[in-house]
Amino acid sequence: MELTLNEYGYITNYLVSGRKETPYSSPVTGKDQLACEKIMRKEAVDHSPIMPEGEIRLGVQSSLSMPWEYYYTYGNWFVDKSLFYPLLKKIELHGAVILHVEEELESEAWLWSYGAVDVWVNGEHSGGIETPVYKPINRAVLKFHLKKGDNLVFVRLQNLGVRDTRTLFAIQIPGEERRQIKVKLPGMDTAEEAVAAGQWLSGIRVTKGVLKFPKKAPENTIIVYDKRPVDFSLYGSRYVKKNISGQEEEILDAHNLYFTVKVSICGQTLSRRFERQELLGPVWSNETDPERNKERVYERIASVLQIPRGDGDNFSMYPVLARRYTGAIHEIDEKEIYKSLDQMESRRDCSDFLSCAMVRFMKLYPMDEALSARCKEVMLNYRYWMDETGNDGMCFWSENHSLMFFVSAYIAGECYPEDVFSRSGKTGREMKEKARTRIHDWLKETLSEGFDEFHSGGYTPITFAALLNVVDFGDEELSGLAVKTTDRLLHDLSLQTFQGVSIAPMGRVYREALYPYAQDIQSLVNLIDPEAPDWFSEWIIFLATSKYKIKEELKALMKEPLSLTYDESNASICIEKNDHYMMTSVQSPREGMKRKWENIYGRDGVDAGSFAYVKSLNECFHGTTEFQPGVFGYQQHMWYAALNPAAVIFVNHPGGSCEASSVRPGYWFGNGIMPAIRQVKNVLCSIYRIPESHPIPFTHLYWPKSRFIRQMMKEGWLAGEAGTGYVGIWCSHELKPYQDELTDCEYRADSRDTAYICICESQEKYGSLEAFLSDCITKNPSYDKGTGTLRCGNEILKFEACENKTQYV
C-alpha cells in the first residue's frame, strides 16, 4: 500500500498514542490570569533530546502506557486531539510515521502546533517548538536529513489543558522535494486494514438522501444517528445504531440531521461525521400573543431536567429556576442544586454561569437550614476574580463572564455582609462595594461604546441574563444603567433581524453561524416577536421573574428597511436590508475613525482591576474588536448575504483544514487571517491574503445549494435565487465544489491571495436570474495581485496588511 503527502505537502497518515491527560496544579497565581497561564504552559512541559523508547506498532503500548492507533479524521492535515478542559490538565501526545526516499535527501520541514513539540528523525533530535501558546499557531522550520530507504519520524507533543486547548500538530514539506517522498507507517503490515478503512470512509458520498459507498462496507461497520436532545437526562437514548456491514449504499433516515459512520477494525474505531443541513430549517411556535408566548417558553425550560455541557456533563440551575417559577418542582431539583454548588466549588470553567443563577435563586426563593448552610459555605469560598487567591482555569475576562462574576460578587456580598470571603479576605460589604464599581464601569462603557461581543449568536443571551440580575438586584443607579444597556442590546439586535431571524456580523461566533435561526440569540428575537422563528435557550428564564420589560416598538423596528452604518465597540457595521435581501458586514479596516478605546494590556502602571484592563485582556484572548486586514483572527464573523433566513452565504478563511477541526477559529466560524472588507449598500468587496505563517492556504464559500430555487455559474460568477431576491458572488480564483461534513454547501478557492465580490438584488428589479447574472458580469470585476487591488464598477478596495501584537497570547 503506497501513501503520499497531500497536494500541499502535509503528512496525513500517522500512528498516534494519547492524548494522555494528567491532573495539573501549580503554585502560580496573580492578578493577570493570562500571564499566569502563560507561565503554567511553560512549566507544564519538559523537553528531552532523547526520543521516547518502545516498539511502535498498532495496538502496542507506548511509553505513555497507551496503545498506538491509526489516526484518521476526514480531510484533516493535522493530528488533532483537541478538547475543552474545565479543570487543569497536563496533555501528552505521541505520533510516528515513516518517510521513504529512493535516494538520500535533505528537506525543509514545517512543523505546525500550538503545543510544545519535539521531533526526531531516525532517533536524532531535529528540533521542535519550545513553548506552548494559546494563539496564533506556531511554525518551526526544521531540516530533515533523510537517508536512502525508510526514515522514522517521531513526534512528542505536550501542552497545558485549560479550557479550549489545541492539542494538535502537522508536518508539511513545502518544497518540490515532497514529490520524492513516500509515506509508510511503522508496522505497516498490521496497519494496512486500518488505512484501507480510512480510505473507504473518505470515499463515502451523500446523494439525494442516500449514503453511497465506494465499495461494500467493511465488516463491523455501523451508522449511528445522533438525536442531540436538549435535555441531558435523555442522553441515554441519544444514539440509534444500525449495522450496515457489506452494504453498497444506505437510505438515510429522513428525520435525523446528524449521523456518523463507524468502522471497528484493528482494535480501534474509525469514524466520519455527516450533517444534513437541508433538514434543519426555521421552526415556528404558532403562538402570536407575547405574554402567552413567554409562558410557553418558560414552561419549556422547566420541562428540561439538565442542560448538556458537552457530551458528558451538564448544568441544571436554569431549569431549576424555571420550575420554581412555574411551580412544577421536580423530585431531582434539590439534588441538582447541591450538584450545582459542588460544580461551583470545583471552580471549573463556566461555573460563573452557575453562580449567576445561584445568587438569583438565593434572592428569590427560601432555603432550608442545610441548603442555606451549604450555599453560604460555597459562596464564601468561591473565587470571584483573578486578584483573589487560588489557581484554576476559569475564564474571567470575556464580556459575558466578567459581568457574571461582578454581579455574583455583588449579590453574594449583599447576602453575607459581615462574613469574610476567604479568597479575597474581604467582608461581604467590601465585596459588594468593589463589585459595584466594576459593574458600574462595565455598564457605563458598554452603554456608551457598544458591545465587544456584538450580536454573538451564543453569548448575547448570556449577557442578557447577567444584565437582568443587575436590573433586579442592583441599587437604583446600577439598575437604571442596566435597563438602558439591555435596551441597547435588544435595539441593536432588532436592527440586525431579517425576516424574523438575527442575521449579523458577530464579535464572537461558533459553527451555528451556518444556521442563523438555530443560534441561542434567536430566543430573544422570538420574545420580541412571537411570530418569528423559535429556538430553545435556558438563559432567558431570568426574564420570568424580572422587572425588565421588552419595548413593544422593537417588533416594528425588526421589519423596517434599513440602509445604515453604525458602531459597536471598535467595529463599524453596515446594513442593507429590505423585503428581498439583507447584506451586512463589518468594515475592515474602519476608515477615517480612531479606536473608541485603547488596549492597555501589558502596559506599566495600569490598574489590573479596572474594567479598561479587563476589556483589553479580553480583546487579546478572544480576538480584536478592531477589524484590520492581515491580522490574525479568532471568532469574528465578518459578513452575511441573505435572501431568507436559510439562504445565507458568506466567505471565511478557516482555522483548520476540515469540518472535524477543533480549533478556534474553526472551519466555518471566525477567520485565521482577517480580510479587507468594504460594503457599499448592496455590493460587498473583500480580499483575503494569507501569509505563509498560517497553515491553511485556501478560503471557502458557504453556499447551501439546497436553499436556492435555482443557481447558475458563468464567467467567474455564481448566482442564486431564493425568496424574492438574487445573490451573486465573483471570485478571482476558480471556485471548486468540496464535500465534507456538509454536502453541496461549499466552494473552495485554493489560493493564498483571493478577492471576492458579492451583490444582492431584488427579483422585481431584474425579473430573472439570467438577467441578474448578466448585469453582474457587466461590472467586469478585476483583481491585481501585484498591488492587492480589487475593482468592480466604481468600487475599489486595496489590501494593506496590518499587524496587531495583542493577538499573540
CSV table of N, CA, C and O in Angstrom, one decimal, residues 690-770:
chain,number,residue,atom,x,y,z
A,690,ILE,N,-3.4,35.4,2.5
A,690,ILE,CA,-3.0,34.5,3.6
A,690,ILE,C,-1.5,34.4,3.6
A,690,ILE,O,-0.9,33.8,2.6
A,691,PRO,N,-0.8,34.8,4.6
A,691,PRO,CA,0.7,34.7,4.6
A,691,PRO,C,1.1,33.2,4.9
A,691,PRO,O,0.3,32.4,5.3
A,692,GLU,N,2.4,32.9,4.6
A,692,GLU,CA,2.9,31.6,4.8
A,692,GLU,C,3.0,31.2,6.3
A,692,GLU,O,3.2,30.1,6.7
A,693,SER,N,2.8,32.2,7.2
A,693,SER,CA,2.8,32.0,8.6
A,693,SER,C,1.5,31.4,9.1
A,693,SER,O,1.3,31.1,10.3
A,694,HIS,N,0.6,31.1,8.2
A,694,HIS,CA,-0.7,30.4,8.5
A,694,HIS,C,-0.7,29.1,7.7
A,694,HIS,O,-0.5,29.1,6.5
A,695,PRO,N,-1.1,28.0,8.3
A,695,PRO,CA,-1.1,26.7,7.6
A,695,PRO,C,-2.1,26.4,6.6
A,695,PRO,O,-2.0,25.5,5.7
A,696,ILE,N,-3.2,27.2,6.6
A,696,ILE,CA,-4.4,26.9,5.7
A,696,ILE,C,-4.3,27.9,4.5
A,696,ILE,O,-4.5,29.1,4.6
A,697,PRO,N,-4.0,27.3,3.3
A,697,PRO,CA,-3.8,28.2,2.1
A,697,PRO,C,-5.0,28.5,1.2
A,697,PRO,O,-4.8,28.8,0.1
A,698,PHE,N,-6.2,28.3,1.8
A,698,PHE,CA,-7.4,28.5,0.9
A,698,PHE,C,-8.4,29.2,1.7
A,698,PHE,O,-8.4,29.3,3.0
A,699,THR,N,-9.4,29.8,1.0
A,699,THR,CA,-10.6,30.4,1.6
A,699,THR,C,-11.8,29.6,1.0
A,699,THR,O,-11.6,28.8,0.0
A,700,HIS,N,-12.9,29.7,1.7
A,700,HIS,CA,-14.0,28.9,1.1
A,700,HIS,C,-15.4,29.7,1.3
A,700,HIS,O,-15.5,30.5,2.2
A,701,LEU,N,-16.3,29.4,0.4
A,701,LEU,CA,-17.6,30.0,0.4
A,701,LEU,C,-18.7,29.0,0.9
A,701,LEU,O,-18.7,27.9,0.5
A,702,TYR,N,-19.4,29.5,1.9
A,702,TYR,CA,-20.6,28.7,2.3
A,702,TYR,C,-21.8,29.1,1.3
A,702,TYR,O,-22.2,30.2,1.3
A,703,TRP,N,-22.2,28.1,0.6
A,703,TRP,CA,-23.3,28.2,-0.4
A,703,TRP,C,-24.1,27.0,-0.3
A,703,TRP,O,-23.9,26.0,-1.0
A,704,PRO,N,-25.2,27.0,0.5
A,704,PRO,CA,-26.0,25.8,0.7
A,704,PRO,C,-27.0,25.7,-0.5
A,704,PRO,O,-28.1,26.3,-0.6
A,705,LYS,N,-26.6,24.8,-1.4
A,705,LYS,CA,-27.3,24.7,-2.7
A,705,LYS,C,-28.8,24.3,-2.5
A,705,LYS,O,-29.6,24.8,-3.2
A,706,SER,N,-29.1,23.6,-1.5
A,706,SER,CA,-30.5,23.1,-1.3
A,706,SER,C,-31.4,24.3,-0.9
A,706,SER,O,-32.6,24.2,-1.0
A,707,ARG,N,-30.8,25.4,-0.5
A,707,ARG,CA,-31.6,26.6,-0.1
A,707,ARG,C,-32.0,27.5,-1.2
A,707,ARG,O,-32.8,28.4,-1.0
A,708,PHE,N,-31.5,27.2,-2.4
A,708,PHE,CA,-31.8,28.1,-3.5
A,708,PHE,C,-32.7,27.4,-4.5
A,708,PHE,O,-32.6,26.2,-4.8
A,709,ILE,N,-33.6,28.2,-5.1
A,709,ILE,CA,-34.6,27.6,-6.1
A,709,ILE,C,-33.8,27.3,-7.3
A,709,ILE,O,-34.0,26.2,-8.0
A,710,ARG,N,-32.9,28.1,-7.7
A,710,ARG,CA,-32.0,27.9,-8.9
A,710,ARG,C,-30.6,28.5,-8.6
A,710,ARG,O,-30.5,29.4,-7.8
A,711,GLN,N,-29.6,28.0,-9.3
A,711,GLN,CA,-28.3,28.6,-9.2
A,711,GLN,C,-27.7,28.5,-10.6
A,711,GLN,O,-28.0,27.5,-11.4
A,712,MET,N,-26.8,29.4,-10.9
A,712,MET,CA,-26.1,29.4,-12.2
A,712,MET,C,-24.6,29.8,-12.0
A,712,MET,O,-24.3,30.6,-11.1
A,713,MET,N,-23.7,29.3,-12.8
A,713,MET,CA,-22.3,29.7,-12.7
A,713,MET,C,-21.8,30.1,-14.1
A,713,MET,O,-22.0,29.3,-15.1
A,714,LYS,N,-21.2,31.3,-14.2
A,714,LYS,CA,-20.8,31.8,-15.5
A,714,LYS,C,-19.7,32.9,-15.3
A,714,LYS,O,-19.9,33.8,-14.5
A,715,GLU,N,-18.6,32.8,-16.1
A,715,GLU,CA,-17.6,33.8,-16.1
A,715,GLU,C,-17.1,34.2,-14.8
A,715,GLU,O,-17.0,35.4,-14.5
A,716,GLY,N,-16.9,33.2,-13.9
A,716,GLY,CA,-16.4,33.6,-12.6
A,716,GLY,C,-17.4,33.9,-11.6
A,716,GLY,O,-17.1,34.2,-10.4
A,717,TRP,N,-18.7,34.0,-12.0
A,717,TRP,CA,-19.8,34.4,-11.1
A,717,TRP,C,-20.6,33.1,-10.7
A,717,TRP,O,-20.9,32.3,-11.6
A,718,LEU,N,-21.1,33.1,-9.5
A,718,LEU,CA,-22.0,32.1,-9.0
A,718,LEU,C,-23.2,32.9,-8.5
A,718,LEU,O,-23.1,33.7,-7.7
A,719,ALA,N,-24.4,32.6,-9.1
A,719,ALA,CA,-25.6,33.3,-8.8
A,719,ALA,C,-26.7,32.4,-8.3
A,719,ALA,O,-26.8,31.3,-8.8
A,720,GLY,N,-27.5,32.8,-7.4
A,720,GLY,CA,-28.6,32.0,-6.8
A,720,GLY,C,-29.9,32.8,-6.6
A,720,GLY,O,-29.8,34.1,-6.4
A,721,GLU,N,-31.0,32.1,-6.6
A,721,GLU,CA,-32.3,32.7,-6.4
A,721,GLU,C,-33.0,32.0,-5.3
A,721,GLU,O,-33.0,30.8,-5.1
A,722,ALA,N,-33.6,32.8,-4.4
A,722,ALA,CA,-34.4,32.3,-3.3
A,722,ALA,C,-35.3,33.4,-2.8
A,722,ALA,O,-35.0,34.6,-2.9
A,723,GLY,N,-36.5,33.0,-2.3
A,723,GLY,CA,-37.4,34.0,-1.8
A,723,GLY,C,-37.8,35.0,-3.0
A,723,GLY,O,-38.1,34.5,-4.1
A,724,THR,N,-37.6,36.2,-2.8
A,724,THR,CA,-37.8,37.2,-3.8
A,724,THR,C,-36.6,38.0,-4.1
A,724,THR,O,-36.6,39.1,-4.6
A,725,GLY,N,-35.4,37.4,-3.9
A,725,GLY,CA,-34.2,38.0,-4.2
A,725,GLY,C,-33.2,37.2,-5.0
A,725,GLY,O,-33.4,36.0,-5.2
A,726,TYR,N,-32.1,37.9,-5.4
A,726,TYR,CA,-31.0,37.2,-6.0
A,726,TYR,C,-29.7,37.5,-5.3
A,726,TYR,O,-29.5,38.6,-4.7
A,727,VAL,N,-28.7,36.6,-5.3
A,727,VAL,CA,-27.4,36.9,-4.8
A,727,VAL,C,-26.4,36.4,-5.8
A,727,VAL,O,-26.5,35.3,-6.4
A,728,GLY,N,-25.3,37.1,-6.0
A,728,GLY,CA,-24.2,36.7,-6.9
A,728,GLY,C,-22.9,36.9,-6.2
A,728,GLY,O,-22.7,37.9,-5.5
A,729,ILE,N,-22.0,36.0,-6.5
A,729,ILE,CA,-20.6,36.2,-5.9
A,729,ILE,C,-19.6,35.8,-7.0
A,729,ILE,O,-19.7,34.9,-7.7
A,730,TRP,N,-18.6,36.7,-7.1
A,730,TRP,CA,-17.5,36.5,-8.0
A,730,TRP,C,-16.2,36.3,-7.2
A,730,TRP,O,-16.0,36.9,-6.2
A,731,CYS,N,-15.4,35.4,-7.8
A,731,CYS,CA,-14.1,35.1,-7.1
A,731,CYS,C,-13.0,35.2,-8.2
A,731,CYS,O,-13.1,34.8,-9.3
A,732,SER,N,-11.9,35.8,-7.7
A,732,SER,CA,-10.7,36.0,-8.6
A,732,SER,C,-10.0,34.7,-8.9
A,732,SER,O,-9.2,34.6,-9.9
A,733,HIS,N,-10.3,33.6,-8.1
A,733,HIS,CA,-9.8,32.3,-8.3
A,733,HIS,C,-10.9,31.3,-8.6
A,733,HIS,O,-12.0,31.6,-8.2
A,734,GLU,N,-10.6,30.3,-9.3
A,734,GLU,CA,-11.6,29.3,-9.6
A,734,GLU,C,-12.2,28.7,-8.3
A,734,GLU,O,-11.5,28.3,-7.4
A,735,LEU,N,-13.6,28.7,-8.3
A,735,LEU,CA,-14.3,28.1,-7.2
A,735,LEU,C,-14.6,26.6,-7.5
A,735,LEU,O,-15.2,26.3,-8.5
A,736,LYS,N,-14.1,25.7,-6.6
A,736,LYS,CA,-14.3,24.3,-6.8
A,736,LYS,C,-15.2,23.7,-5.7
A,736,LYS,O,-14.9,24.0,-4.5
A,737,PRO,N,-16.2,23.0,-6.1
A,737,PRO,CA,-17.0,22.4,-5.0
A,737,PRO,C,-16.2,21.4,-4.2
A,737,PRO,O,-15.3,20.7,-4.7
A,738,TYR,N,-16.6,21.3,-2.9
A,738,TYR,CA,-15.9,20.4,-2.0
A,738,TYR,C,-16.9,19.9,-1.0
A,738,TYR,O,-17.8,20.6,-0.6
A,739,GLN,N,-16.8,18.6,-0.7
A,739,GLN,CA,-17.7,17.9,0.2
A,739,GLN,C,-17.0,17.5,1.5
A,739,GLN,O,-16.0,16.9,1.4
A,740,ASP,N,-17.6,17.9,2.6
A,740,ASP,CA,-17.1,17.5,3.9
A,740,ASP,C,-18.2,16.9,4.7
A,740,ASP,O,-19.0,16.1,4.3
A,741,GLU,N,-18.3,17.5,5.9
A,741,GLU,CA,-19.5,17.0,6.8
A,741,GLU,C,-20.8,17.4,6.1
A,741,GLU,O,-21.8,16.7,6.3
A,742,LEU,N,-20.8,18.6,5.5
A,742,LEU,CA,-22.0,19.0,4.7
A,742,LEU,C,-21.8,18.7,3.3
A,742,LEU,O,-20.7,18.6,2.7
A,743,THR,N,-22.9,18.5,2.6
A,743,THR,CA,-23.0,18.1,1.2
A,743,THR,C,-23.5,19.3,0.4
A,743,THR,O,-24.5,19.9,0.7
A,744,ASP,N,-22.8,19.6,-0.7
A,744,ASP,CA,-23.3,20.6,-1.7
A,744,ASP,C,-23.5,22.0,-1.0
A,744,ASP,O,-24.5,22.6,-1.1
A,745,CYS,N,-22.5,22.3,-0.1
A,745,CYS,CA,-22.6,23.6,0.6
A,745,CYS,C,-21.3,24.4,0.5
A,745,CYS,O,-21.3,25.6,1.0
A,746,GLU,N,-20.3,23.9,-0.2
A,746,GLU,CA,-19.0,24.6,-0.1
A,746,GLU,C,-18.3,24.7,-1.4
A,746,GLU,O,-18.3,23.7,-2.2
A,747,TYR,N,-17.7,25.8,-1.6
A,747,TYR,CA,-16.8,26.0,-2.7
A,747,TYR,C,-15.4,26.5,-2.2
A,747,TYR,O,-15.4,27.5,-1.4
A,748,ARG,N,-14.4,25.9,-2.6
A,748,ARG,CA,-13.0,26.3,-2.2
A,748,ARG,C,-12.3,27.1,-3.3
A,748,ARG,O,-12.4,26.8,-4.4
A,749,ALA,N,-11.6,28.1,-2.8
A,749,ALA,CA,-10.6,28.8,-3.7
A,749,ALA,C,-9.2,28.5,-3.2
A,749,ALA,O,-8.8,29.0,-2.1
A,750,ASP,N,-8.5,27.7,-3.9
A,750,ASP,CA,-7.2,27.2,-3.5
A,750,ASP,C,-6.1,28.2,-3.8
A,750,ASP,O,-5.3,28.0,-4.7
A,751,SER,N,-6.1,29.3,-3.1
A,751,SER,CA,-5.1,30.3,-3.3
A,751,SER,C,-5.0,31.1,-2.0
A,751,SER,O,-5.9,31.3,-1.2
A,752,ARG,N,-3.7,31.6,-1.8
A,752,ARG,CA,-3.5,32.4,-0.6
A,752,ARG,C,-3.8,33.9,-0.9
A,752,ARG,O,-3.8,34.7,0.0
A,753,ASP,N,-4.2,34.2,-2.1
A,753,ASP,CA,-4.4,35.6,-2.5
A,753,ASP,C,-5.7,35.6,-3.3
A,753,ASP,O,-5.6,35.4,-4.5
A,754,THR,N,-6.8,36.0,-2.7
A,754,THR,CA,-8.1,35.8,-3.4
A,754,THR,C,-9.0,37.0,-3.1
A,754,THR,O,-9.1,37.5,-2.0
A,755,ALA,N,-9.7,37.5,-4.1
A,755,ALA,CA,-10.7,38.5,-4.0
A,755,ALA,C,-12.1,38.1,-4.3
A,755,ALA,O,-12.3,37.2,-5.1
A,756,TYR,N,-13.1,38.6,-3.6
A,756,TYR,CA,-14.5,38.3,-3.9
A,756,TYR,C,-15.3,39.6,-4.0
A,756,TYR,O,-15.0,40.6,-3.4
A,757,ILE,N,-16.4,39.5,-4.8
A,757,ILE,CA,-17.4,40.5,-4.9
A,757,ILE,C,-18.7,39.8,-4.7
A,757,ILE,O,-19.0,38.7,-5.2
A,758,CYS,N,-19.6,40.4,-3.8
A,758,CYS,CA,-20.9,39.8,-3.6
A,758,CYS,C,-21.9,40.9,-3.8
A,758,CYS,O,-21.7,42.1,-3.4
A,759,ILE,N,-23.0,40.6,-4.5
A,759,ILE,CA,-24.1,41.5,-4.9
A,759,ILE,C,-25.4,40.9,-4.6
A,759,ILE,O,-25.7,39.7,-4.9
A,760,CYS,N,-26.3,41.7,-3.9
A,760,CYS,CA,-27.7,41.3,-3.7
A,760,CYS,C,-28.6,42.2,-4.5
A,760,CYS,O,-28.3,43.4,-4.6
A,761,GLU,N,-29.7,41.6,-5.0
A,761,GLU,CA,-30.7,42.5,-5.7
A,761,GLU,C,-32.1,41.8,-5.5
A,761,GLU,O,-32.2,40.6,-5.2
A,762,SER,N,-33.1,42.5,-5.9
A,762,SER,CA,-34.5,42.0,-5.8
A,762,SER,C,-34.9,41.4,-7.1
A,762,SER,O,-34.4,41.8,-8.2
A,763,GLN,N,-35.8,40.5,-7.1
A,763,GLN,CA,-36.4,39.9,-8.3
A,763,GLN,C,-37.2,40.9,-9.1
A,763,GLN,O,-37.2,40.8,-10.3
A,764,GLU,N,-37.8,41.8,-8.4
A,764,GLU,CA,-38.7,42.7,-9.1
A,764,GLU,C,-37.9,43.7,-10.0
A,764,GLU,O,-38.4,44.2,-10.9
A,765,LYS,N,-36.6,43.8,-9.6
A,765,LYS,CA,-35.8,44.7,-10.5
A,765,LYS,C,-35.3,44.0,-11.7
A,765,LYS,O,-35.2,44.6,-12.8
A,766,TYR,N,-35.0,42.7,-11.7
A,766,TYR,CA,-34.4,42.0,-12.8
A,766,TYR,C,-35.4,41.0,-13.5
A,766,TYR,O,-35.3,40.8,-14.7
A,767,GLY,N,-36.3,40.4,-12.8
A,767,GLY,CA,-37.3,39.5,-13.4
A,767,GLY,C,-36.8,38.1,-13.6
A,767,GLY,O,-37.6,37.2,-13.7
A,768,SER,N,-35.5,37.9,-13.7
A,768,SER,CA,-35.0,36.5,-13.9
A,768,SER,C,-33.6,36.5,-13.4
A,768,SER,O,-32.8,37.5,-13.4
A,769,LEU,N,-33.2,35.3,-13.1
A,769,LEU,CA,-31.8,35.0,-12.6
A,769,LEU,C,-30.8,35.3,-13.7
A,769,LEU,O,-29.7,35.8,-13.4
A,770,GLU,N,-31.2,34.9,-14.9
A,770,GLU,CA,-30.3,35.2,-16.1
A,770,GLU,C,-30.0,36.7,-16.3
A,770,GLU,O,-28.8,37.1,-16.5
